[in-house]
Amino acid sequence: MAGKKQATGNGAKMIPIYIMGKKYEVPETLTILTAMEYAGYRHIRGCGCRGGICGACATVYRLSGEYGLKFGLACQTVVAPDMYLAQIPFVPANKAIYDIEKLTPDINSIGRVYPDLYRCLACNTCSKACPMGISVMDYVQALLKGDIAGCARLSHSCTMCGICALRCPAELQQFHMAMLARRLYGRYLQPRARHLEKRVKQIKEGKFDPMMDEIMSLNNHELKQRYARREWEPESYENPDWRPEETKYLVLD
Ligand code: SF4
Ligand code: SF4
Ligand code: FES
């Protein structure tokens, strides 16, 4: 059911869908998100990036003749005939407050902040519901083993849509736990990026101030032109000796 968001397109076949119980005829080429807008809905909540990244558009639906509930991102799921839709503007889930500086990167921290972790039944319902195809149960199990790096890696493409939590019979907040794991990994376990530290130091020293001053002085049109004309840096393996043609503000290490 996942597919690319498409334009309405002249001559697209019209199909019936049901939004909150009301029937609408919409072009079959639309995603759930654009079909709802076509039907007259205006998204104030439940819509963000429109590109499958932010997770704001989690949607529950049923298909005609099928018993089971289905889940998807509205901006990535193409409508189908007789689709019954209910959007979830947010998923209520316990989000713990913690100070990352006072935590250690191990199971004790995660278990203290999210004790619900130990309730996991290993039923795999969460993985089946995830619209990003993430093995949610595997990252939860990695956490249970204290494998913070494994959880961070397995949950990397999580959009925080919350559908896994919605489906979990043990009422875990998997996505918040995984976020904590990624934060702990980034704060304590990941090797430091020395080049980034060097760049931040250069920024603090004001080495980029003249460039920023010039950019801030441009109007909208000039900014757009500058953006359109920008040089593209190639992948480093393609040309390790690459240097930009525009060197006015180039800051070398
Ligand atoms: S749905 Fe809940 S209980 Fe089942 S595997 Fe996932 S986290 Fe564990
Ligand atoms: S892991 Fe959960 S919150 Fe993250 S994308 Fe999958 S279903 Fe959504
Ligand atoms: S609007 Fe951001 S994932 Fe759909």
Tab-separated table of N, CA, C and O and ligand atoms in Angstrom, residues 120-126 137 140 168-170 172 174, ligand 1:
chain	number	residue	atom	x	y	z
A	120	CYS	N	7.920	-6.520	28.136
A	120	CYS	CA	7.816	-6.997	26.747
A	120	CYS	C	7.548	-8.505	26.706
A	120	CYS	O	8.222	-9.290	27.363
A	121	LEU	N	6.548	-8.881	25.897
A	121	LEU	CA	6.149	-10.287	25.786
A	121	LEU	C	6.797	-10.979	24.587
A	121	LEU	O	6.530	-12.145	24.333
A	122	ALA	N	7.585	-10.233	23.832
A	122	ALA	CA	8.211	-10.755	22.611
A	122	ALA	C	7.168	-11.292	21.633
A	122	ALA	O	7.358	-12.329	21.001
A	123	CYS	N	6.049	-10.564	21.502
A	123	CYS	CA	4.981	-11.027	20.601
A	123	CYS	C	5.188	-10.553	19.164
A	123	CYS	O	4.567	-11.051	18.240
A	124	ASN	N	6.025	-9.551	18.959
A	124	ASN	CA	6.363	-9.012	17.627
A	124	ASN	C	5.245	-8.213	16.967
A	124	ASN	O	5.323	-7.886	15.785
A	125	THR	N	4.186	-7.903	17.691
A	125	THR	CA	3.101	-7.101	17.117
A	125	THR	C	3.617	-5.737	16.669
A	125	THR	O	3.216	-5.218	15.631
A	126	CYS	N	4.529	-5.181	17.445
A	126	CYS	CA	5.067	-3.850	17.123
A	126	CYS	C	5.776	-3.848	15.769
A	126	CYS	O	5.586	-2.944	14.959
A	137	MET	N	10.570	-5.135	17.765
A	137	MET	CA	10.813	-6.090	18.851
A	137	MET	C	12.313	-6.345	19.017
A	137	MET	O	12.806	-6.456	20.138
A	140	VAL	N	13.843	-3.589	20.997
A	140	VAL	CA	13.439	-3.699	22.404
A	140	VAL	C	14.251	-4.813	23.078
A	140	VAL	O	14.759	-4.660	24.189
A	168	CYS	N	0.972	-2.243	21.050
A	168	CYS	CA	1.656	-3.115	22.012
A	168	CYS	C	0.707	-3.598	23.113
A	168	CYS	O	0.160	-2.793	23.859
A	169	PRO	N	0.510	-4.907	23.271
A	169	PRO	CA	-0.391	-5.394	24.329
A	169	PRO	C	0.172	-5.162	25.726
A	169	PRO	O	-0.571	-5.163	26.703
A	170	ALA	N	1.495	-4.946	25.830
A	170	ALA	CA	2.101	-4.717	27.146
A	170	ALA	C	2.265	-3.223	27.434
A	170	ALA	O	2.838	-2.847	28.460
A	172	LEU	N	4.113	-0.761	26.132
A	172	LEU	CA	5.441	-0.161	26.167
A	172	LEU	C	5.433	1.127	25.346
A	172	LEU	O	4.540	1.328	24.513
A	174	GLN	N	7.911	1.993	23.045
A	174	GLN	CA	9.142	1.575	22.366
A	174	GLN	C	9.925	2.736	21.780
A	174	GLN	O	11.149	2.826	21.900
B	1	SF4	S1	4.342	-5.352	20.823
B	1	SF4	FE1	5.056	-4.814	22.890
B	1	SF4	S2	5.115	-6.775	23.970
B	1	SF4	FE2	5.000	-7.273	21.782
B	1	SF4	S3	7.178	-7.485	21.158
B	1	SF4	FE3	6.584	-5.371	20.771
B	1	SF4	S4	7.240	-4.277	22.634
B	1	SF4	FE4	7.179	-6.460	23.159
